[in-house]
Short mmCIF file of C-alpha atoms and ligand atoms in Angstrom, two decimals:
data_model
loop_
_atom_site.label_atom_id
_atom_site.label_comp_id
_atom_site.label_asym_id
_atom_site.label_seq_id
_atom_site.Cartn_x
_atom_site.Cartn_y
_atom_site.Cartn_z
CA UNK A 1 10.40 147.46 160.53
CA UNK A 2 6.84 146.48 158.92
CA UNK A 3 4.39 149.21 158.56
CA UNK A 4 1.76 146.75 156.95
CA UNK A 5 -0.98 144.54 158.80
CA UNK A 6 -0.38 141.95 156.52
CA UNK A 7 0.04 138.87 158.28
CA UNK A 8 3.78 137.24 158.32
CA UNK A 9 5.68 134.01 158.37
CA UNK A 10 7.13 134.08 161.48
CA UNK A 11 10.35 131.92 163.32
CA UNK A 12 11.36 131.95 166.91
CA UNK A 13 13.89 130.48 167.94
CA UNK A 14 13.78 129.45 171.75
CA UNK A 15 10.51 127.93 173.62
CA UNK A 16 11.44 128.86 176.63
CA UNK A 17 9.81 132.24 178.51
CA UNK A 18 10.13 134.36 175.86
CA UNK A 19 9.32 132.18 172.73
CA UNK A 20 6.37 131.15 174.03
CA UNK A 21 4.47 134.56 175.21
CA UNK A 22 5.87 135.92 172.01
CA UNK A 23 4.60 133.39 170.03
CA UNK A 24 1.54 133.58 171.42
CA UNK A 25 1.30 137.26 171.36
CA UNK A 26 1.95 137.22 167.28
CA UNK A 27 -0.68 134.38 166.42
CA UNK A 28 -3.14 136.52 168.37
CA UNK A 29 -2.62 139.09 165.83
CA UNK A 30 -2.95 136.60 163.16
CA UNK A 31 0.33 136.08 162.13
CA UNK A 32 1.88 132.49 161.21
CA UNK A 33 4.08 131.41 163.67
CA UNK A 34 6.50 128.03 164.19
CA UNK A 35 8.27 127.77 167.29
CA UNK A 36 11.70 125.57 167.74
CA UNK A 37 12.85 124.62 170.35
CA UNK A 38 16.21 122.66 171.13
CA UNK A 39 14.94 120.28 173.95
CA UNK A 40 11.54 118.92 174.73
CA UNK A 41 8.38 121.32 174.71
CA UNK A 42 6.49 119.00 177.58
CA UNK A 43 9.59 118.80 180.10
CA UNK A 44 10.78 122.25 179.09
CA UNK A 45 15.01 122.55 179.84
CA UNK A 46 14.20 126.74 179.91
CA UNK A 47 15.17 128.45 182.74
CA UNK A 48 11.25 129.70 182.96
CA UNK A 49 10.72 125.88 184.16
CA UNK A 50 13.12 126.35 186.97
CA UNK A 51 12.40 129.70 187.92
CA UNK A 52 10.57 130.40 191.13
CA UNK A 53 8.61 133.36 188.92
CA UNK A 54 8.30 136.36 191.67
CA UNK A 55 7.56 139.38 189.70
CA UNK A 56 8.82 141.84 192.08
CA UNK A 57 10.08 145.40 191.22
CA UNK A 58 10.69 146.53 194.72
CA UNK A 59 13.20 143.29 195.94
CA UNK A 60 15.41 143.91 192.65
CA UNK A 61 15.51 147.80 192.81
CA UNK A 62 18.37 147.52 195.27
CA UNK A 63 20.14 145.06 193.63
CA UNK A 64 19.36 146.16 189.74
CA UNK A 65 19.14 149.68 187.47
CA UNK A 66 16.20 151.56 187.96
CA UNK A 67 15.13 150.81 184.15
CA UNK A 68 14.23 146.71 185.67
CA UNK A 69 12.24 148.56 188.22
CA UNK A 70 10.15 150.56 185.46
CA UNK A 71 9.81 147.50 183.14
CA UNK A 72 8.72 146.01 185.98
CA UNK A 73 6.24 148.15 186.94
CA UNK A 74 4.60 148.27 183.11
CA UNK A 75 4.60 144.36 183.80
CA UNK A 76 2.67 144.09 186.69
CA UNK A 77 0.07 146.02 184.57
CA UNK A 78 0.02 143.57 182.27
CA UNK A 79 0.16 140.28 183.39
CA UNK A 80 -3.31 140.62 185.13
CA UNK A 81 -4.74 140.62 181.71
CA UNK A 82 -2.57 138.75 180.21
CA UNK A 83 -3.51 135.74 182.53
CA UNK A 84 -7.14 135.94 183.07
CA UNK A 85 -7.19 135.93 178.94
CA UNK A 86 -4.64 132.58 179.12
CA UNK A 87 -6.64 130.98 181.83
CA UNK A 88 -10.01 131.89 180.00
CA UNK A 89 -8.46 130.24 177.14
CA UNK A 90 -7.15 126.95 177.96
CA UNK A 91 -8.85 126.55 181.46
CA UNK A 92 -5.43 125.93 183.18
CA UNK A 93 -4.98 127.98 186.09
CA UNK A 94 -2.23 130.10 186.78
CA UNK A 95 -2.13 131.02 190.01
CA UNK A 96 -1.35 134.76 189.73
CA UNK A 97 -1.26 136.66 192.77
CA UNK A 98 -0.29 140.21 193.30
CA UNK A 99 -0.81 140.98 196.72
CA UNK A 100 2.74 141.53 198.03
CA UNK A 101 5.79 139.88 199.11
CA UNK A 102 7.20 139.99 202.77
CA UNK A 103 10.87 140.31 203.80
CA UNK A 104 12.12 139.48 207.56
CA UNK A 105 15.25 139.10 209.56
CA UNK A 106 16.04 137.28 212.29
CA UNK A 107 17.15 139.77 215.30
CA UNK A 108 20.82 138.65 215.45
CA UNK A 109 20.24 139.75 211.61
CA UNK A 110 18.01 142.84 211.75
CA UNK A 111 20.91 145.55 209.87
CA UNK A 112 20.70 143.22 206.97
CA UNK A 113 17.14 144.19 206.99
CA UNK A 114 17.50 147.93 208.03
CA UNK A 115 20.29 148.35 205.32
CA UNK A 116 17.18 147.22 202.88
CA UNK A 117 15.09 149.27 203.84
CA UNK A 118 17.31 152.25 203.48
CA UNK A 119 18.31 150.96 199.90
CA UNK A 120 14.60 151.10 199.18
CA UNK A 121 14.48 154.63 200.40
CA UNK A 122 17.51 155.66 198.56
CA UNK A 123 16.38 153.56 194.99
CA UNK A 124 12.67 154.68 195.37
CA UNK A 125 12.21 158.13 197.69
CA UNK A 126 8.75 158.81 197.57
CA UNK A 127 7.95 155.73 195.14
CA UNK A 128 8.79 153.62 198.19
CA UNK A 129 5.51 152.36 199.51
CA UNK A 130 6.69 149.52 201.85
CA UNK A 131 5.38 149.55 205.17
CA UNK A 132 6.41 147.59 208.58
CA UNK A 133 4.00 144.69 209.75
CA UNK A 134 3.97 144.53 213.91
CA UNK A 135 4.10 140.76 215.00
CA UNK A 136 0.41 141.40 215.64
CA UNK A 137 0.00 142.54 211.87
CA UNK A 138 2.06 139.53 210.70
CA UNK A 139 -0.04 137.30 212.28
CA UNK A 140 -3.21 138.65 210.27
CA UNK A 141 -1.00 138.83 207.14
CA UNK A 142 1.05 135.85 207.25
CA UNK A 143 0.80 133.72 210.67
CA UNK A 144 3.11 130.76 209.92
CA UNK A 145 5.33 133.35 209.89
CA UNK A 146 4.80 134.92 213.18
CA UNK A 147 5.93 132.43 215.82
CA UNK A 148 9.94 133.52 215.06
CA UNK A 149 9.66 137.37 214.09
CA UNK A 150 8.98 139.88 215.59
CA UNK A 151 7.41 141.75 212.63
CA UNK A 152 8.04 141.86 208.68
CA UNK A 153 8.75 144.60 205.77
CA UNK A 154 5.57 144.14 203.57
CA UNK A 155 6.13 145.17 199.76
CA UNK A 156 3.20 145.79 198.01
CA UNK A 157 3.60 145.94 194.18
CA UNK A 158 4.95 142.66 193.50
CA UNK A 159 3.40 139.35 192.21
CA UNK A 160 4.01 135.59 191.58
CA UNK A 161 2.67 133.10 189.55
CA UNK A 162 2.78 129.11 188.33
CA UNK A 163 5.39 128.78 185.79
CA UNK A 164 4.60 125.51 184.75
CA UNK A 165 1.16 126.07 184.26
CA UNK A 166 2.04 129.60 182.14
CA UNK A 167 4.67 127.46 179.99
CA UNK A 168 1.41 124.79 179.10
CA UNK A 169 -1.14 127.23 179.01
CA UNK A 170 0.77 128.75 176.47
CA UNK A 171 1.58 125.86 174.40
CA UNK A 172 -1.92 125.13 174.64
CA UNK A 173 -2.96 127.83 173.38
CA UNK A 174 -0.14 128.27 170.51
CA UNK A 175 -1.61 124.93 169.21
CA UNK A 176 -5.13 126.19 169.62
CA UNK A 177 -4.42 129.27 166.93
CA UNK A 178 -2.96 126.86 165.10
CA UNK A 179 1.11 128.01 165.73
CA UNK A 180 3.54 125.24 164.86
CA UNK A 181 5.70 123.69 167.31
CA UNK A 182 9.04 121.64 165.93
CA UNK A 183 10.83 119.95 169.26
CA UNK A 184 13.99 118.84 169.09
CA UNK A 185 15.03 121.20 166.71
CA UNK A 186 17.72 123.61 167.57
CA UNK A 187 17.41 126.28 164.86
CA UNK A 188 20.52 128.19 165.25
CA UNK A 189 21.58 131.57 163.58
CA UNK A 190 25.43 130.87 163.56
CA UNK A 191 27.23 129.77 160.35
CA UNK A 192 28.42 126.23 159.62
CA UNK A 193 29.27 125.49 163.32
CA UNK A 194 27.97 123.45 166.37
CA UNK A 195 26.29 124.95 169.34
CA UNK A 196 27.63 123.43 171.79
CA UNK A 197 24.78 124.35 174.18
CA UNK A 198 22.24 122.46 172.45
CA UNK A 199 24.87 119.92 170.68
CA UNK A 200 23.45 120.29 167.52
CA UNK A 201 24.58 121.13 164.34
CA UNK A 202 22.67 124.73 162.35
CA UNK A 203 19.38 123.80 161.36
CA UNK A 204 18.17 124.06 158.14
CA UNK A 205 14.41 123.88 157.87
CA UNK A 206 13.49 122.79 154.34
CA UNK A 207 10.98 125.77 154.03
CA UNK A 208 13.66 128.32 156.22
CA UNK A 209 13.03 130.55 152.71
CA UNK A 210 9.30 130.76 153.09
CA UNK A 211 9.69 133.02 156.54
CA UNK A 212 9.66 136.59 156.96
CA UNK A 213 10.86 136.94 160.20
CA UNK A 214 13.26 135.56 162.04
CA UNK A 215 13.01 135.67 166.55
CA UNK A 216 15.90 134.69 168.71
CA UNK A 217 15.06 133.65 171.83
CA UNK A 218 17.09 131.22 172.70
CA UNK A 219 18.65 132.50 176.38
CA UNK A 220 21.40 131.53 176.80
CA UNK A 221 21.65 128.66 173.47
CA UNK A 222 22.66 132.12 171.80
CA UNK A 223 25.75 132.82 173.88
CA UNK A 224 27.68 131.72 171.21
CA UNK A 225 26.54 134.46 168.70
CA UNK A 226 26.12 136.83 171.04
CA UNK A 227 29.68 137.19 173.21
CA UNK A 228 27.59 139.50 175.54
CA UNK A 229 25.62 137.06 176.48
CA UNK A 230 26.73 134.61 179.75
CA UNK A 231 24.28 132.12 181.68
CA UNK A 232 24.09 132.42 185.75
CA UNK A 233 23.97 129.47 187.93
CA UNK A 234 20.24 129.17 190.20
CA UNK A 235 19.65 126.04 192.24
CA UNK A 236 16.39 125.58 193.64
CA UNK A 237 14.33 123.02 195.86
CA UNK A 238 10.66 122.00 195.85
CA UNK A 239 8.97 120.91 198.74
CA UNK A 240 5.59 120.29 199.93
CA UNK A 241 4.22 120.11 203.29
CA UNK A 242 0.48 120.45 204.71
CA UNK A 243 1.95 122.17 207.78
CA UNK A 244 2.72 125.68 206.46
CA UNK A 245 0.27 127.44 204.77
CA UNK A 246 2.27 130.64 202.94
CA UNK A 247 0.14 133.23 201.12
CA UNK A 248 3.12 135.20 200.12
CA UNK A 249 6.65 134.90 198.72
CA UNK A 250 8.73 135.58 201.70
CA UNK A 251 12.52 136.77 201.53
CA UNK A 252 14.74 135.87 204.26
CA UNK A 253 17.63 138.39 204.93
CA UNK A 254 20.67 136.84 206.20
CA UNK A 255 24.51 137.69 205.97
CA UNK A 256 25.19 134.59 204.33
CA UNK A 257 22.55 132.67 203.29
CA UNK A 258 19.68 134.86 201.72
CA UNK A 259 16.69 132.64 200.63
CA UNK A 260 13.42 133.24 199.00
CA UNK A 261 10.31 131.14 199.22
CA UNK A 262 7.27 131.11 196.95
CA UNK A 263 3.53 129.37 197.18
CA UNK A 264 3.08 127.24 194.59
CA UNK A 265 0.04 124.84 194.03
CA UNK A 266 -1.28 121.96 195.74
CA UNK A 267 0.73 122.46 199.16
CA UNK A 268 4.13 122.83 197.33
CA UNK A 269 6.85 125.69 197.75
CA UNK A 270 10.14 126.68 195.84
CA UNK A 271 12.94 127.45 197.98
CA UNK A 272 16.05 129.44 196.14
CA UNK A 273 19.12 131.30 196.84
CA UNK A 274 21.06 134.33 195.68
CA UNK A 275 23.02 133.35 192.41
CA UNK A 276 26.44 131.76 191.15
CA UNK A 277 28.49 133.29 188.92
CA UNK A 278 29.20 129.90 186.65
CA UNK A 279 27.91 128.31 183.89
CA UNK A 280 27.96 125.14 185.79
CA UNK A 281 24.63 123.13 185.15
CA UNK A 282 25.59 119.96 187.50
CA UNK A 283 23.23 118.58 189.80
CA UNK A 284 23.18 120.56 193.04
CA UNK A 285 25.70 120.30 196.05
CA UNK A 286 25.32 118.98 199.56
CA UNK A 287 26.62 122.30 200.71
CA UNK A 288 23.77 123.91 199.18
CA UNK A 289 21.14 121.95 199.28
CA UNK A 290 21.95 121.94 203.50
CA UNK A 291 22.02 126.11 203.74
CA UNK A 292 18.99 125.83 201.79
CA UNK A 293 17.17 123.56 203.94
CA UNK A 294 18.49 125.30 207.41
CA UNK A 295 17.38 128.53 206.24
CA UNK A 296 13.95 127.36 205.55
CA UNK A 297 13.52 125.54 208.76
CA UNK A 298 13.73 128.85 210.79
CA UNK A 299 10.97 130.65 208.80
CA UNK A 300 9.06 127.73 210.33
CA UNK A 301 10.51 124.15 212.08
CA UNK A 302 7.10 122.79 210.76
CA UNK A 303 8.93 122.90 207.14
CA UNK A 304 11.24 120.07 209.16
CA UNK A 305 8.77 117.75 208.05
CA UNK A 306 7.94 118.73 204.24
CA UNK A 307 8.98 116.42 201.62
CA UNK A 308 11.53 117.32 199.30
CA UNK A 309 9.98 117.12 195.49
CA UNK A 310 12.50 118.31 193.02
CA UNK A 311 15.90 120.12 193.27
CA UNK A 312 17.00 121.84 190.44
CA UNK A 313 19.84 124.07 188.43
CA UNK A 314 19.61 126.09 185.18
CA UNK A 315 21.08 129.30 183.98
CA UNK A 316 19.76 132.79 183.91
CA UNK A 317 20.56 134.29 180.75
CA UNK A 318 22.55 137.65 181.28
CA UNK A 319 24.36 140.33 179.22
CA UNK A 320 27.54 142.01 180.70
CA UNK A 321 25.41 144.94 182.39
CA UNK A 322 22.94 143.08 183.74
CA UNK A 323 20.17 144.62 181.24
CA UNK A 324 17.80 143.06 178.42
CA UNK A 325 18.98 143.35 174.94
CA UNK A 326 16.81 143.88 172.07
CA UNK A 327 18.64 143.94 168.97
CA UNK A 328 17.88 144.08 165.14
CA UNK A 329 19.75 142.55 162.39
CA UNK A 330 19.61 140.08 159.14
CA UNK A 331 20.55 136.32 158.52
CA UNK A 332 22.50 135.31 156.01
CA UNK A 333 20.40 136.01 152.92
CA UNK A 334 19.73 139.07 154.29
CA UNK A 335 15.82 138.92 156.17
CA UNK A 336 15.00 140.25 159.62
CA UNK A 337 16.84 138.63 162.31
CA UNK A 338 15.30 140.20 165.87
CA UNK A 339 17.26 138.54 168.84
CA UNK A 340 15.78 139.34 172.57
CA UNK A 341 18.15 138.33 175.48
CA UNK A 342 19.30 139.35 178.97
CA UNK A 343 16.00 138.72 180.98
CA UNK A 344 18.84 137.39 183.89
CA UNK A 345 16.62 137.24 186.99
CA UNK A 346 14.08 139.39 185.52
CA UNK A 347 12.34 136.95 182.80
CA UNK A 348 8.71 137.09 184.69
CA UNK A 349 9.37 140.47 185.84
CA UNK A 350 10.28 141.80 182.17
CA UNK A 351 8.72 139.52 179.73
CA UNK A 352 5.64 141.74 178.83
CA UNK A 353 7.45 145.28 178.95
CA UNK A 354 10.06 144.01 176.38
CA UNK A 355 7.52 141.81 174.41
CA UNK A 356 5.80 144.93 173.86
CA UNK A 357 8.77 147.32 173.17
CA UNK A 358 9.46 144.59 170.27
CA UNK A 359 6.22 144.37 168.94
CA UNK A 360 6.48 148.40 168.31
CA UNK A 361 10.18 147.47 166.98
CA UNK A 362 8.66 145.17 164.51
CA UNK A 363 5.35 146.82 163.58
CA UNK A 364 6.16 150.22 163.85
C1 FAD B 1 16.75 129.30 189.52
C2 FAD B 1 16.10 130.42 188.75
C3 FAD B 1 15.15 131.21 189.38
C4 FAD B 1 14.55 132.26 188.69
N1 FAD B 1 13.59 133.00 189.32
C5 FAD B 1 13.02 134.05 188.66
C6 FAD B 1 12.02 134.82 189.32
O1 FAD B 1 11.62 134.55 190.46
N2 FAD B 1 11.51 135.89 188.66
C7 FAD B 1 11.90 136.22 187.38
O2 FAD B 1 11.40 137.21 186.84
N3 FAD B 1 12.84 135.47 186.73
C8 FAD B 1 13.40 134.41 187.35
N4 FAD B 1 14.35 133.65 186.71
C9 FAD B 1 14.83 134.09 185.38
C10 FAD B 1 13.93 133.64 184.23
O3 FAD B 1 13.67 132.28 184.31
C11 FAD B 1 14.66 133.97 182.91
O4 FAD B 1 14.97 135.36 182.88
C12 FAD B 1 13.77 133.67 181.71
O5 FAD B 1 13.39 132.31 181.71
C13 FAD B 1 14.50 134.00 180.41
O6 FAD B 1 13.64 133.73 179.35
P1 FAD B 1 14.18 133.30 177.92
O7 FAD B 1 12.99 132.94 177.11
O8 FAD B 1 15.12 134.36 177.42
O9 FAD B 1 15.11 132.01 178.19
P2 FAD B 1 14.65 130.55 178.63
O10 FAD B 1 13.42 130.62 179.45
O11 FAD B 1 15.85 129.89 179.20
O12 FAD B 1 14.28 129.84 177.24
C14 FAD B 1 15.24 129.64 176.22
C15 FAD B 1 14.79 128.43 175.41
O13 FAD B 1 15.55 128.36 174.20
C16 FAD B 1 15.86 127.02 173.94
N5 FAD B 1 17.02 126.97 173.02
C17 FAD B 1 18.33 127.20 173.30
N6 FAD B 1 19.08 127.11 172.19
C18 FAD B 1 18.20 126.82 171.17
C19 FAD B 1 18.35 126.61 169.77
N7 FAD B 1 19.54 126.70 169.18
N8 FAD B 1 17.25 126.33 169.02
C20 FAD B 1 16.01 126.24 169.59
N9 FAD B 1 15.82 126.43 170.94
C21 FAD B 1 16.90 126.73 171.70
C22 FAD B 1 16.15 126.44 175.31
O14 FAD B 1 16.10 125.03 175.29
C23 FAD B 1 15.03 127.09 176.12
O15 FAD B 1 13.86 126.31 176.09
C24 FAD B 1 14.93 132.54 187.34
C25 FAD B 1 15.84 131.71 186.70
C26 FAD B 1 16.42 130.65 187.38
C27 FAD B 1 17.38 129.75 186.65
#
């Protein structure tokens, strides 16, 4: 699209995962960036501030196309670098870790965790590196998680990291290379009608003609330009307890009631389920908040005693396949209009792969 290194006006639209890290990304390179956003920048309403942020190519293989898996794995290339540079920065900490995830079963369960492993087998052949922890080798990896199983699947190339932290650091940062943040300003790329996601009439910036380049990141505030795109209900809980000590994020297979759990800082964890297939975004049910809360107290009955810190619900922005969407077209008068959507379950996962497949869209 631009073949020059001269630097550009740039808008995103959408300060959520993707606004941000692009926004970011372009000021490094010295371009001029303002970044609006619908809601509040502190208290972010973004999925990427309810997400539990696992990056973890080898969990979604089985239930995603092999093209999240590869995106994935350019990701976890990336993000190493990509947060050591954030945290040397602003001096927030991230807490990035890659060293694996762990999935177990309970024995009444164990084919749920067998049929897994033969997905894997079947997604990955020889690019499946998982291996099987004894109890004994659980208790070296993981021993909170020892007492009720009788051994784990270990997955090595996948990561996790502090959301919250990421979504400041990089605000931080935006405002350090002096990128311009509007809040509560949904700029919208429809004509002459109300979003009814963010409840605001199109904004018109007075200086909307001095950009180059317009971004559209706006998950799932764009679903109603883009008919493709559909948000997916996620609940999840925060607790914190001083009685389990978690290095990893741990998946729980289970007929009905599959859970994850990540580490996050100061003693806290984020408990989630599979997704809902609504655009719902009420507070969470009893129902759900109780399955939640049973499955986690058999990874450990210490978590009996944590104290519940936050439940949440937001959407996952989706397309009808399931896949990110990177498309080019204009605005009204006719500039650059790049729109970037789909990241579903995958934002953390896919962020860098696609944020760089755009920047070689836009600076070719
Ligand atoms: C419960 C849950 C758990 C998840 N767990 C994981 C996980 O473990 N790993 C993983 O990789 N992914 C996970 N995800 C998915 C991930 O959060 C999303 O894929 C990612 O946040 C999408 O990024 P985005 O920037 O496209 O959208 P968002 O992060 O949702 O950001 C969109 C932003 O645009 C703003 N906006 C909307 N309309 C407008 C407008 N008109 N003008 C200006 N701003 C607007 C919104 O307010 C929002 O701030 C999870 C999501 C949920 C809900």
């Amino acid at each position: 699209m631009y073949n020059t290194h001269k630097p550009l006006k740039i808008a995103i639209s959408g300060a959520g995962l993707l606004g941000r890290l692009l926004a970011w990304q372009l000021l490094e390179r010295k371009h001029q960036v303002s970044l609006f956003e619908a809601g509040s920048i502190k208290r972010s309403p973004s999925a990427a501030h309810t997400a539990a942020a696992m990056i973890s190519p080898l969990s979604e293989v089985v239930v995603s196309d092999k093209s999240i898996y590869d995106h994935g794995m350019r990701s976890l290339a990336i993000w190493p670098e990509w947060t050591k540079q954030l945290e040397d920065e602003t001096a927030i900490q991230l807490g990035y870790s890659d060293n694996g995830s762990l999935v177990v079963a309970h024995p009444q369960d164990k084919n749920e965790l067998s049929q897994f492993r033969q997905e894997l087998d079947f997604h990955l052949g020889e690019l499946n590196r998982t291996s099987w922890l004894s109890k004994e080798a659980l208790k070296q990896y993981e021993p909170d998680l020892a007492g009720p199983f009788d051994g784990a699947l270990f997955l090595p190339d996948e990561a996790y990291l502090d959301n919250r932290a990421l979504l400041e650091a990089l605000i931080k940062r935006i405002d350090a290379l002096d990128g311009e943040c509007r809040e509560y300003c949904a700029l919208n790329f429809e004509q002459d009608q109300i979003n009814p996601t963010t409840a605001k009439r199109v904004y018109v910036p007075s200086d909307l003609n001095s950009f180059d380049l317009f971004i559209d990141c706006r998950g799932v505030g764009a679903k109603y330009s883009a008919n493709s795109v559909r948000g997916v209900r996620g609940e999840v809980l925060w607790v914190k307890t001083e009685e389990v000590n978690f290095k990893h994020p741990i998946r729980l297979m289970h007929p009905r009631y599959k859970i994850y759990v990540v580490p996050k800082p100061d003693n806290c964890y984020i408990i989630g389920a599979t997704e809902i297939e609504s655009e719902d975004r009420s507070p969470v049910s009893v129902q759900s908040m109780m399955e939640l809360c049973s499955a986690l107290y058999t990874l450990n009955p210490a978590f009996a005693e944590a104290r519940i810190q936050e439940i949440d619900a937001n959407l996952r922005p989706a397309t009808l396949d399931n896949l990110p969407l990177v498309s080019h077209s204009t605005v009204a008068d006719g500039r650059p209009l790049v729109s970037i959507n789909g990241l579903y379950r995958h934002g953390f996962l896919l962020a860098p792969s696609v944020i760089q497949e755009v920047n070689e869209l836009i600076f070719k």
